[in-house]
């Protein structure tokens, strides 16, 4: 741990910054080597882990609050995809050599804000000096009712395929964050997209719907087409998507109309953090009715079929993408 | 993920290297976003997380098998300190830009070896490219009987203080690894110490003894004196240690006789990964008898008293260290 005069040592850093964020029942004020958790009877633990590295997964000069919140949210998104309720998280924090207290203070403010929003306390972790890029490793824990976990591999021919929210905003937001879209968007549109890139919306609110209806579910972190291909492969099925049905935001729609090849970015880029799930066709009406009780829109975008890989069709029934890996080569 | 011609992409890497290491019941062949764990009735989950960075926590050119095994073992050591049985682990692997398949293959061999030795399967994780130093983040999970967790803070005046194994070999092994001790040791002694530094022995075998007798327990990762000071602070007590009783290995003993200031290194350096635990005095005989059934020696090295900080006395009752942080200033 860095111990220069102007900065706290590891113990002081834990006591000052991290102890106030922790769940006292599980982590004893972070004064111990380990956290203790009781999983309620009839519940099963869901665990997921994401590493995030500066200038790979976020920009090192992004606001520290937003880096913290995105790190939590990409993990919460994985929990949401499994229909889980957040329980808590462990934080591995690799600080670069030039970290300072202002940065860390703002970073912890971001953690605090989203911990509150998602009832997701810190339960433990480790802080080290990396000498190079900021590196975050989050282990997120949640609970689901014990029974049949909702896995990618359970997609069945005959299922409908749904997505939450709108697709492509994260990838278009990355372009906007880089300034690539400045001639194509208003500043309001650009701000909307950048915000979607910097601050994913983990769909924890949809967990009850996922638990009740979904046969298979995952979050879309690497692009709809690529992630649908992963689901198709895990389940040994084909997933057919209808281009016209894929929901874009107003900003996304406008961009694709002005520059059609941005549809490629929208469908293949990362950082959506929306849910991709399947459910038996017989539940379609109930799902669409239930969805109306949530703020987040749900859209049926295709179907699971016997076969392999992802197929994307336009309204004239032209196949735009056909293949196992969802590569978007024909646009 | 690195995707150069000569190396696999992330999915292929997971399928080839990590899926064979995983627990199929919990992780579904690593084909999903999350792992699912059922904690048996009456058991509580123990979680710990350590990040390790190349050239901070290990040498980048250490053998990859040993890097892998040490990463698992430092986490297993935390579980052992809580009297826990290993359940499984999640691996965050930040690969440097120049990783190659030979390295990764050997690294996974190391994981496999210690997973077997400690019944500690992989249940999930994440692999990213860090562009700089190898970074490992392990979240280790274990179980204990639900009830009163064995924390640092539960040390009580009147308790005896014990350590497992021998103290200082890790810190002296680091010096030997750097070649600093070559004029002082035989190559056999040096090999012994380097091995102790590279390959900690997590005292999982002592878990039943810890569970049965210990009031408080932690592992010694930052030096006996500093860690005893942490325990004293967490419990609001003083810990008195007797120098003559602190067990050194033959190699450690020889070094300290030849160069007395190495005692400072032995007691303040890191990487022991032995257990430091307290137990009521009334259990001393039972503990020493039980200890004979284990290969790892147990030594009573001091006592918990009313007060603050760590005090170290020599056989003439001179106080060598007195203070809250265990700083070893008077040697």
mmCIF file with all atom_site columns, N, CA, C and O in Angstrom, chain B residues 218-267:
data_model
loop_
_atom_site.group_PDB
_atom_site.id
_atom_site.type_symbol
_atom_site.label_atom_id
_atom_site.label_alt_id
_atom_site.label_comp_id
_atom_site.label_asym_id
_atom_site.label_entity_id
_atom_site.label_seq_id
_atom_site.pdbx_PDB_ins_code
_atom_site.Cartn_x
_atom_site.Cartn_y
_atom_site.Cartn_z
_atom_site.occupancy
_atom_site.B_iso_or_equiv
_atom_site.pdbx_formal_charge
_atom_site.auth_seq_id
_atom_site.auth_comp_id
_atom_site.auth_asym_id
_atom_site.auth_atom_id
_atom_site.pdbx_PDB_model_num
ATOM 1   N N  . UNK B 1 218 ? -6.326  -15.150 13.268 1.00 0.00 ? 218 UNK B N  1
ATOM 2   C CA . UNK B 1 218 ? -6.058  -14.499 11.975 1.00 0.00 ? 218 UNK B CA 1
ATOM 3   C C  . UNK B 1 218 ? -4.830  -15.176 11.377 1.00 0.00 ? 218 UNK B C  1
ATOM 4   O O  . UNK B 1 218 ? -4.135  -15.915 12.067 1.00 0.00 ? 218 UNK B O  1
ATOM 5   N N  . UNK B 1 219 ? -4.596  -14.946 10.095 1.00 0.00 ? 219 UNK B N  1
ATOM 6   C CA . UNK B 1 219 ? -3.351  -15.481 9.564  1.00 0.00 ? 219 UNK B CA 1
ATOM 7   C C  . UNK B 1 219 ? -2.278  -14.390 9.571  1.00 0.00 ? 219 UNK B C  1
ATOM 8   O O  . UNK B 1 219 ? -2.587  -13.196 9.571  1.00 0.00 ? 219 UNK B O  1
ATOM 9   N N  . UNK B 1 220 ? -1.043  -14.823 9.627  1.00 0.00 ? 220 UNK B N  1
ATOM 10  C CA . UNK B 1 220 ? 0.082   -13.888 9.714  1.00 0.00 ? 220 UNK B CA 1
ATOM 11  C C  . UNK B 1 220 ? 0.596   -13.656 8.302  1.00 0.00 ? 220 UNK B C  1
ATOM 12  O O  . UNK B 1 220 ? 1.300   -14.498 7.742  1.00 0.00 ? 220 UNK B O  1
ATOM 13  N N  . UNK B 1 221 ? 0.199   -12.559 7.719  1.00 0.00 ? 221 UNK B N  1
ATOM 14  C CA . UNK B 1 221 ? 0.652   -12.289 6.351  1.00 0.00 ? 221 UNK B CA 1
ATOM 15  C C  . UNK B 1 221 ? 1.586   -11.086 6.290  1.00 0.00 ? 221 UNK B C  1
ATOM 16  O O  . UNK B 1 221 ? 2.365   -10.946 5.366  1.00 0.00 ? 221 UNK B O  1
ATOM 17  N N  . UNK B 1 222 ? 1.512   -10.219 7.303  1.00 0.00 ? 222 UNK B N  1
ATOM 18  C CA . UNK B 1 222 ? 2.338   -8.998  7.297  1.00 0.00 ? 222 UNK B CA 1
ATOM 19  C C  . UNK B 1 222 ? 3.360   -8.983  8.422  1.00 0.00 ? 222 UNK B C  1
ATOM 20  O O  . UNK B 1 222 ? 3.828   -7.913  8.817  1.00 0.00 ? 222 UNK B O  1
ATOM 21  N N  . UNK B 1 223 ? 3.715   -10.130 8.937  1.00 0.00 ? 223 UNK B N  1
ATOM 22  C CA . UNK B 1 223 ? 4.682   -10.183 10.033 1.00 0.00 ? 223 UNK B CA 1
ATOM 23  C C  . UNK B 1 223 ? 3.980   -10.383 11.363 1.00 0.00 ? 223 UNK B C  1
ATOM 24  O O  . UNK B 1 223 ? 2.937   -9.776  11.627 1.00 0.00 ? 223 UNK B O  1
ATOM 25  N N  . UNK B 1 224 ? 4.576   -11.233 12.217 1.00 0.00 ? 224 UNK B N  1
ATOM 26  C CA . UNK B 1 224 ? 3.952   -11.559 13.499 1.00 0.00 ? 224 UNK B CA 1
ATOM 27  C C  . UNK B 1 224 ? 3.664   -10.312 14.332 1.00 0.00 ? 224 UNK B C  1
ATOM 28  O O  . UNK B 1 224 ? 2.565   -10.148 14.869 1.00 0.00 ? 224 UNK B O  1
ATOM 29  N N  . UNK B 1 225 ? 4.652   -9.417  14.444 1.00 0.00 ? 225 UNK B N  1
ATOM 30  C CA . UNK B 1 225 ? 4.454   -8.267  15.327 1.00 0.00 ? 225 UNK B CA 1
ATOM 31  C C  . UNK B 1 225 ? 3.349   -7.349  14.826 1.00 0.00 ? 225 UNK B C  1
ATOM 32  O O  . UNK B 1 225 ? 2.484   -6.917  15.592 1.00 0.00 ? 225 UNK B O  1
ATOM 33  N N  . UNK B 1 226 ? 3.389   -7.038  13.541 1.00 0.00 ? 226 UNK B N  1
ATOM 34  C CA . UNK B 1 226 ? 2.368   -6.145  12.980 1.00 0.00 ? 226 UNK B CA 1
ATOM 35  C C  . UNK B 1 226 ? 0.985   -6.766  13.040 1.00 0.00 ? 226 UNK B C  1
ATOM 36  O O  . UNK B 1 226 ? -0.005  -6.096  13.359 1.00 0.00 ? 226 UNK B O  1
ATOM 37  N N  . UNK B 1 227 ? 0.900   -8.054  12.749 1.00 0.00 ? 227 UNK B N  1
ATOM 38  C CA . UNK B 1 227 ? -0.415  -8.698  12.766 1.00 0.00 ? 227 UNK B CA 1
ATOM 39  C C  . UNK B 1 227 ? -0.942  -8.872  14.190 1.00 0.00 ? 227 UNK B C  1
ATOM 40  O O  . UNK B 1 227 ? -2.139  -8.720  14.433 1.00 0.00 ? 227 UNK B O  1
ATOM 41  N N  . UNK B 1 228 ? -0.041  -9.159  15.137 1.00 0.00 ? 228 UNK B N  1
ATOM 42  C CA . UNK B 1 228 ? -0.471  -9.214  16.541 1.00 0.00 ? 228 UNK B CA 1
ATOM 43  C C  . UNK B 1 228 ? -0.976  -7.842  16.985 1.00 0.00 ? 228 UNK B C  1
ATOM 44  O O  . UNK B 1 228 ? -1.962  -7.744  17.730 1.00 0.00 ? 228 UNK B O  1
ATOM 45  N N  . UNK B 1 229 ? -0.318  -6.795  16.493 1.00 0.00 ? 229 UNK B N  1
ATOM 46  C CA . UNK B 1 229 ? -0.779  -5.437  16.829 1.00 0.00 ? 229 UNK B CA 1
ATOM 47  C C  . UNK B 1 229 ? -2.167  -5.179  16.261 1.00 0.00 ? 229 UNK B C  1
ATOM 48  O O  . UNK B 1 229 ? -3.016  -4.552  16.907 1.00 0.00 ? 229 UNK B O  1
ATOM 49  N N  . UNK B 1 230 ? -2.414  -5.680  15.049 1.00 0.00 ? 230 UNK B N  1
ATOM 50  C CA . UNK B 1 230 ? -3.758  -5.517  14.457 1.00 0.00 ? 230 UNK B CA 1
ATOM 51  C C  . UNK B 1 230 ? -4.803  -6.244  15.291 1.00 0.00 ? 230 UNK B C  1
ATOM 52  O O  . UNK B 1 230 ? -5.913  -5.741  15.502 1.00 0.00 ? 230 UNK B O  1
ATOM 53  N N  . UNK B 1 231 ? -4.457  -7.453  15.719 1.00 0.00 ? 231 UNK B N  1
ATOM 54  C CA . UNK B 1 231 ? -5.414  -8.198  16.536 1.00 0.00 ? 231 UNK B CA 1
ATOM 55  C C  . UNK B 1 231 ? -5.659  -7.473  17.861 1.00 0.00 ? 231 UNK B C  1
ATOM 56  O O  . UNK B 1 231 ? -6.811  -7.339  18.309 1.00 0.00 ? 231 UNK B O  1
ATOM 57  N N  . UNK B 1 232 ? -4.570  -6.990  18.499 1.00 0.00 ? 232 UNK B N  1
ATOM 58  C CA . UNK B 1 232 ? -4.707  -6.265  19.766 1.00 0.00 ? 232 UNK B CA 1
ATOM 59  C C  . UNK B 1 232 ? -5.607  -5.053  19.579 1.00 0.00 ? 232 UNK B C  1
ATOM 60  O O  . UNK B 1 232 ? -6.492  -4.778  20.410 1.00 0.00 ? 232 UNK B O  1
ATOM 61  N N  . UNK B 1 233 ? -5.406  -4.350  18.470 1.00 0.00 ? 233 UNK B N  1
ATOM 62  C CA . UNK B 1 233 ? -6.223  -3.154  18.246 1.00 0.00 ? 233 UNK B CA 1
ATOM 63  C C  . UNK B 1 233 ? -7.686  -3.519  18.015 1.00 0.00 ? 233 UNK B C  1
ATOM 64  O O  . UNK B 1 233 ? -8.591  -2.885  18.566 1.00 0.00 ? 233 UNK B O  1
ATOM 65  N N  . UNK B 1 234 ? -7.936  -4.553  17.208 1.00 0.00 ? 234 UNK B N  1
ATOM 66  C CA . UNK B 1 234 ? -9.323  -4.943  16.926 1.00 0.00 ? 234 UNK B CA 1
ATOM 67  C C  . UNK B 1 234 ? -10.048 -5.366  18.207 1.00 0.00 ? 234 UNK B C  1
ATOM 68  O O  . UNK B 1 234 ? -11.241 -5.112  18.370 1.00 0.00 ? 234 UNK B O  1
ATOM 69  N N  . UNK B 1 235 ? -9.296  -6.010  19.115 1.00 0.00 ? 235 UNK B N  1
ATOM 70  C CA . UNK B 1 235 ? -9.925  -6.540  20.333 1.00 0.00 ? 235 UNK B CA 1
ATOM 71  C C  . UNK B 1 235 ? -9.864  -5.552  21.497 1.00 0.00 ? 235 UNK B C  1
ATOM 72  O O  . UNK B 1 235 ? -10.480 -5.799  22.545 1.00 0.00 ? 235 UNK B O  1
ATOM 73  N N  . UNK B 1 236 ? -9.096  -4.463  21.344 1.00 0.00 ? 236 UNK B N  1
ATOM 74  C CA . UNK B 1 236 ? -8.947  -3.512  22.444 1.00 0.00 ? 236 UNK B CA 1
ATOM 75  C C  . UNK B 1 236 ? -8.202  -4.114  23.627 1.00 0.00 ? 236 UNK B C  1
ATOM 76  O O  . UNK B 1 236 ? -8.570  -3.912  24.783 1.00 0.00 ? 236 UNK B O  1
ATOM 77  N N  . UNK B 1 237 ? -7.162  -4.882  23.327 1.00 0.00 ? 237 UNK B N  1
ATOM 78  C CA . UNK B 1 237 ? -6.374  -5.559  24.364 1.00 0.00 ? 237 UNK B CA 1
ATOM 79  C C  . UNK B 1 237 ? -4.889  -5.358  24.061 1.00 0.00 ? 237 UNK B C  1
ATOM 80  O O  . UNK B 1 237 ? -4.515  -4.774  23.048 1.00 0.00 ? 237 UNK B O  1
ATOM 81  N N  . UNK B 1 238 ? -4.066  -5.853  24.968 1.00 0.00 ? 238 UNK B N  1
ATOM 82  C CA . UNK B 1 238 ? -2.630  -5.900  24.730 1.00 0.00 ? 238 UNK B CA 1
ATOM 83  C C  . UNK B 1 238 ? -2.226  -7.352  24.489 1.00 0.00 ? 238 UNK B C  1
ATOM 84  O O  . UNK B 1 238 ? -2.793  -8.266  25.105 1.00 0.00 ? 238 UNK B O  1
ATOM 85  N N  . UNK B 1 239 ? -1.273  -7.562  23.613 1.00 0.00 ? 239 UNK B N  1
ATOM 86  C CA . UNK B 1 239 ? -0.740  -8.912  23.393 1.00 0.00 ? 239 UNK B CA 1
ATOM 87  C C  . UNK B 1 239 ? 0.743   -8.909  23.768 1.00 0.00 ? 239 UNK B C  1
ATOM 88  O O  . UNK B 1 239 ? 1.514   -8.093  23.248 1.00 0.00 ? 239 UNK B O  1
ATOM 89  N N  . UNK B 1 240 ? 1.088   -9.769  24.701 1.00 0.00 ? 240 UNK B N  1
ATOM 90  C CA . UNK B 1 240 ? 2.485   -9.893  25.141 1.00 0.00 ? 240 UNK B CA 1
ATOM 91  C C  . UNK B 1 240 ? 3.087   -11.155 24.540 1.00 0.00 ? 240 UNK B C  1
ATOM 92  O O  . UNK B 1 240 ? 2.503   -12.234 24.653 1.00 0.00 ? 240 UNK B O  1
ATOM 93  N N  . UNK B 1 241 ? 4.209   -10.986 23.868 1.00 0.00 ? 241 UNK B N  1
ATOM 94  C CA . UNK B 1 241 ? 4.878   -12.120 23.228 1.00 0.00 ? 241 UNK B CA 1
ATOM 95  C C  . UNK B 1 241 ? 6.240   -12.325 23.871 1.00 0.00 ? 241 UNK B C  1
ATOM 96  O O  . UNK B 1 241 ? 6.922   -11.357 24.230 1.00 0.00 ? 241 UNK B O  1
ATOM 97  N N  . UNK B 1 242 ? 6.652   -13.580 24.020 1.00 0.00 ? 242 UNK B N  1
ATOM 98  C CA . UNK B 1 242 ? 7.950   -13.922 24.601 1.00 0.00 ? 242 UNK B CA 1
ATOM 99  C C  . UNK B 1 242 ? 8.873   -14.342 23.466 1.00 0.00 ? 242 UNK B C  1
ATOM 100 O O  . UNK B 1 242 ? 8.655   -15.363 22.809 1.00 0.00 ? 242 UNK B O  1
ATOM 101 N N  . UNK B 1 243 ? 9.941   -13.573 23.277 1.00 0.00 ? 243 UNK B N  1
ATOM 102 C CA . UNK B 1 243 ? 10.854  -13.823 22.158 1.00 0.00 ? 243 UNK B CA 1
ATOM 103 C C  . UNK B 1 243 ? 11.363  -15.263 22.139 1.00 0.00 ? 243 UNK B C  1
ATOM 104 O O  . UNK B 1 243 ? 11.418  -15.904 21.081 1.00 0.00 ? 243 UNK B O  1
ATOM 105 N N  . UNK B 1 244 ? 11.731  -15.776 23.330 1.00 0.00 ? 244 UNK B N  1
ATOM 106 C CA . UNK B 1 244 ? 12.336  -17.118 23.380 1.00 0.00 ? 244 UNK B CA 1
ATOM 107 C C  . UNK B 1 244 ? 11.358  -18.204 22.931 1.00 0.00 ? 244 UNK B C  1
ATOM 108 O O  . UNK B 1 244 ? 11.769  -19.296 22.557 1.00 0.00 ? 244 UNK B O  1
ATOM 109 N N  . UNK B 1 245 ? 10.081  -17.899 23.028 1.00 0.00 ? 245 UNK B N  1
ATOM 110 C CA . UNK B 1 245 ? 9.085   -18.929 22.689 1.00 0.00 ? 245 UNK B CA 1
ATOM 111 C C  . UNK B 1 245 ? 8.691   -18.924 21.207 1.00 0.00 ? 245 UNK B C  1
ATOM 112 O O  . UNK B 1 245 ? 8.023   -19.848 20.748 1.00 0.00 ? 245 UNK B O  1
ATOM 113 N N  . UNK B 1 246 ? 9.082   -17.886 20.500 1.00 0.00 ? 246 UNK B N  1
ATOM 114 C CA . UNK B 1 246 ? 8.642   -17.793 19.097 1.00 0.00 ? 246 UNK B CA 1
ATOM 115 C C  . UNK B 1 246 ? 9.421   -18.813 18.263 1.00 0.00 ? 246 UNK B C  1
ATOM 116 O O  . UNK B 1 246 ? 10.652  -18.786 18.222 1.00 0.00 ? 246 UNK B O  1
ATOM 117 N N  . UNK B 1 247 ? 8.695   -19.731 17.623 1.00 0.00 ? 247 UNK B N  1
ATOM 118 C CA . UNK B 1 247 ? 9.361   -20.855 16.941 1.00 0.00 ? 247 UNK B CA 1
ATOM 119 C C  . UNK B 1 247 ? 9.978   -20.435 15.609 1.00 0.00 ? 247 UNK B C  1
ATOM 120 O O  . UNK B 1 247 ? 9.301   -19.862 14.753 1.00 0.00 ? 247 UNK B O  1
ATOM 121 N N  . UNK B 1 248 ? 11.272  -20.689 15.482 1.00 0.00 ? 248 UNK B N  1
ATOM 122 C CA . UNK B 1 248 ? 11.943  -20.471 14.190 1.00 0.00 ? 248 UNK B CA 1
ATOM 123 C C  . UNK B 1 248 ? 12.312  -21.830 13.603 1.00 0.00 ? 248 UNK B C  1
ATOM 124 O O  . UNK B 1 248 ? 12.500  -22.809 14.330 1.00 0.00 ? 248 UNK B O  1
ATOM 125 N N  . UNK B 1 249 ? 12.447  -21.876 12.315 1.00 0.00 ? 249 UNK B N  1
ATOM 126 C CA . UNK B 1 249 ? 12.917  -23.100 11.669 1.00 0.00 ? 249 UNK B CA 1
ATOM 127 C C  . UNK B 1 249 ? 14.417  -23.235 11.934 1.00 0.00 ? 249 UNK B C  1
ATOM 128 O O  . UNK B 1 249 ? 15.072  -22.281 12.374 1.00 0.00 ? 249 UNK B O  1
ATOM 129 N N  . UNK B 1 250 ? 14.991  -24.389 11.624 1.00 0.00 ? 250 UNK B N  1
ATOM 130 C CA . UNK B 1 250 ? 16.436  -24.553 11.767 1.00 0.00 ? 250 UNK B CA 1
ATOM 131 C C  . UNK B 1 250 ? 17.178  -23.511 10.941 1.00 0.00 ? 250 UNK B C  1
ATOM 132 O O  . UNK B 1 250 ? 18.132  -22.887 11.415 1.00 0.00 ? 250 UNK B O  1
ATOM 133 N N  . UNK B 1 251 ? 16.723  -23.313 9.716  1.00 0.00 ? 251 UNK B N  1
ATOM 134 C CA . UNK B 1 251 ? 17.392  -22.330 8.855  1.00 0.00 ? 251 UNK B CA 1
ATOM 135 C C  . UNK B 1 251 ? 17.246  -20.925 9.427  1.00 0.00 ? 251 UNK B C  1
ATOM 136 O O  . UNK B 1 251 ? 18.207  -20.141 9.436  1.00 0.00 ? 251 UNK B O  1
ATOM 137 N N  . UNK B 1 252 ? 16.050  -20.611 9.907  1.00 0.00 ? 252 UNK B N  1
ATOM 138 C CA . UNK B 1 252 ? 15.811  -19.292 10.497 1.00 0.00 ? 252 UNK B CA 1
ATOM 139 C C  . UNK B 1 252 ? 16.682  -19.082 11.734 1.00 0.00 ? 252 UNK B C  1
ATOM 140 O O  . UNK B 1 252 ? 17.305  -18.028 11.897 1.00 0.00 ? 252 UNK B O  1
ATOM 141 N N  . UNK B 1 253 ? 16.737  -20.082 12.578 1.00 0.00 ? 253 UNK B N  1
ATOM 142 C CA . UNK B 1 253 ? 17.547  -20.020 13.796 1.00 0.00 ? 253 UNK B CA 1
ATOM 143 C C  . UNK B 1 253 ? 19.017  -19.775 13.485 1.00 0.00 ? 253 UNK B C  1
ATOM 144 O O  . UNK B 1 253 ? 19.664  -18.916 14.090 1.00 0.00 ? 253 UNK B O  1
ATOM 145 N N  . UNK B 1 254 ? 19.519  -20.517 12.530 1.00 0.00 ? 254 UNK B N  1
ATOM 146 C CA . UNK B 1 254 ? 20.920  -20.386 12.150 1.00 0.00 ? 254 UNK B CA 1
ATOM 147 C C  . UNK B 1 254 ? 21.202  -18.959 11.652 1.00 0.00 ? 254 UNK B C  1
ATOM 148 O O  . UNK B 1 254 ? 22.186  -18.323 12.041 1.00 0.00 ? 254 UNK B O  1
ATOM 149 N N  . UNK B 1 255 ? 20.306  -18.434 10.829 1.00 0.00 ? 255 UNK B N  1
ATOM 150 C CA . UNK B 1 255 ? 20.503  -17.089 10.286 1.00 0.00 ? 255 UNK B CA 1
ATOM 151 C C  . UNK B 1 255 ? 20.502  -16.031 11.388 1.00 0.00 ? 255 UNK B C  1
ATOM 152 O O  . UNK B 1 255 ? 21.328  -15.118 11.384 1.00 0.00 ? 255 UNK B O  1
ATOM 153 N N  . UNK B 1 256 ? 19.576  -16.178 12.324 1.00 0.00 ? 256 UNK B N  1
ATOM 154 C CA . UNK B 1 256 ? 19.465  -15.190 13.401 1.00 0.00 ? 256 UNK B CA 1
ATOM 155 C C  . UNK B 1 256 ? 20.688  -15.253 14.309 1.00 0.00 ? 256 UNK B C  1
ATOM 156 O O  . UNK B 1 256 ? 21.148  -14.223 14.830 1.00 0.00 ? 256 UNK B O  1
ATOM 157 N N  . UNK B 1 257 ? 21.228  -16.459 14.498 1.00 0.00 ? 257 UNK B N  1
ATOM 158 C CA . UNK B 1 257 ? 22.459  -16.555 15.310 1.00 0.00 ? 257 UNK B CA 1
ATOM 159 C C  . UNK B 1 257 ? 23.633  -15.892 14.601 1.00 0.00 ? 257 UNK B C  1
ATOM 160 O O  . UNK B 1 257 ? 24.451  -15.216 15.214 1.00 0.00 ? 257 UNK B O  1
ATOM 161 N N  . UNK B 1 258 ? 23.696  -16.053 13.302 1.00 0.00 ? 258 UNK B N  1
ATOM 162 C CA . UNK B 1 258 ? 24.806  -15.452 12.555 1.00 0.00 ? 258 UNK B CA 1
ATOM 163 C C  . UNK B 1 258 ? 24.662  -13.948 12.397 1.00 0.00 ? 258 UNK B C  1
ATOM 164 O O  . UNK B 1 258 ? 25.637  -13.218 12.334 1.00 0.00 ? 258 UNK B O  1
ATOM 165 N N  . UNK B 1 259 ? 23.428  -13.524 12.266 1.00 0.00 ? 259 UNK B N  1
ATOM 166 C CA . UNK B 1 259 ? 23.201  -12.094 12.014 1.00 0.00 ? 259 UNK B CA 1
ATOM 167 C C  . UNK B 1 259 ? 21.946  -11.672 12.791 1.00 0.00 ? 259 UNK B C  1
ATOM 168 O O  . UNK B 1 259 ? 20.833  -11.706 12.261 1.00 0.00 ? 259 UNK B O  1
ATOM 169 N N  . UNK B 1 260 ? 22.126  -11.282 14.051 1.00 0.00 ? 260 UNK B N  1
ATOM 170 C CA . UNK B 1 260 ? 20.973  -11.077 14.960 1.00 0.00 ? 260 UNK B CA 1
ATOM 171 C C  . UNK B 1 260 ? 19.920  -10.100 14.435 1.00 0.00 ? 260 UNK B C  1
ATOM 172 O O  . UNK B 1 260 ? 18.741  -10.255 14.753 1.00 0.00 ? 260 UNK B O  1
ATOM 173 N N  . UNK B 1 261 ? 20.317  -9.124  13.637 1.00 0.00 ? 261 UNK B N  1
ATOM 174 C CA . UNK B 1 261 ? 19.276  -8.187  13.186 1.00 0.00 ? 261 UNK B CA 1
ATOM 175 C C  . UNK B 1 261 ? 18.289  -8.828  12.203 1.00 0.00 ? 261 UNK B C  1
ATOM 176 O O  . UNK B 1 261 ? 17.263  -8.226  11.876 1.00 0.00 ? 261 UNK B O  1
ATOM 177 N N  . UNK B 1 262 ? 18.591  -10.049 11.739 1.00 0.00 ? 262 UNK B N  1
ATOM 178 C CA . UNK B 1 262 ? 17.592  -10.746 10.903 1.00 0.00 ? 262 UNK B CA 1
ATOM 179 C C  . UNK B 1 262 ? 16.360  -11.156 11.722 1.00 0.00 ? 262 UNK B C  1
ATOM 180 O O  . UNK B 1 262 ? 15.324  -11.501 11.147 1.00 0.00 ? 262 UNK B O  1
ATOM 181 N N  . UNK B 1 263 ? 16.491  -11.130 13.056 1.00 0.00 ? 263 UNK B N  1
ATOM 182 C CA . UNK B 1 263 ? 15.298  -11.387 13.887 1.00 0.00 ? 263 UNK B CA 1
ATOM 183 C C  . UNK B 1 263 ? 14.226  -10.336 13.591 1.00 0.00 ? 263 UNK B C  1
ATOM 184 O O  . UNK B 1 263 ? 13.030  -10.649 13.610 1.00 0.00 ? 263 UNK B O  1
ATOM 185 N N  . UNK B 1 264 ? 14.664  -9.141  13.336 1.00 0.00 ? 264 UNK B N  1
ATOM 186 C CA . UNK B 1 264 ? 13.732  -8.079  12.941 1.00 0.00 ? 264 UNK B CA 1
ATOM 187 C C  . UNK B 1 264 ? 12.940  -8.481  11.699 1.00 0.00 ? 264 UNK B C  1
ATOM 188 O O  . UNK B 1 264 ? 11.715  -8.383  11.640 1.00 0.00 ? 264 UNK B O  1
ATOM 189 N N  . UNK B 1 265 ? 13.677  -8.975  10.704 1.00 0.00 ? 265 UNK B N  1
ATOM 190 C CA . UNK B 1 265 ? 13.026  -9.439  9.472  1.00 0.00 ? 265 UNK B CA 1
ATOM 191 C C  . UNK B 1 265 ? 12.058  -10.577 9.762  1.00 0.00 ? 265 UNK B C  1
ATOM 192 O O  . UNK B 1 265 ? 10.924  -10.592 9.272  1.00 0.00 ? 265 UNK B O  1
ATOM 193 N N  . UNK B 1 266 ? 12.505  -11.516 10.581 1.00 0.00 ? 266 UNK B N  1
ATOM 194 C CA . UNK B 1 266 ? 11.683  -12.701 10.854 1.00 0.00 ? 266 UNK B CA 1
ATOM 195 C C  . UNK B 1 266 ? 10.358  -12.335 11.521 1.00 0.00 ? 266 UNK B C  1
ATOM 196 O O  . UNK B 1 266 ? 9.321   -12.931 11.233 1.00 0.00 ? 266 UNK B O  1
ATOM 197 N N  . UNK B 1 267 ? 10.408  -11.346 12.398 1.00 0.00 ? 267 UNK B N  1
ATOM 198 C CA . UNK B 1 267 ? 9.204   -11.013 13.169 1.00 0.00 ? 267 UNK B CA 1
ATOM 199 C C  . UNK B 1 267 ? 8.356   -9.917  12.515 1.00 0.00 ? 267 UNK B C  1
ATOM 200 O O  . UNK B 1 267 ? 7.193   -9.739  12.881 1.00 0.00 ? 267 UNK B O  1
#
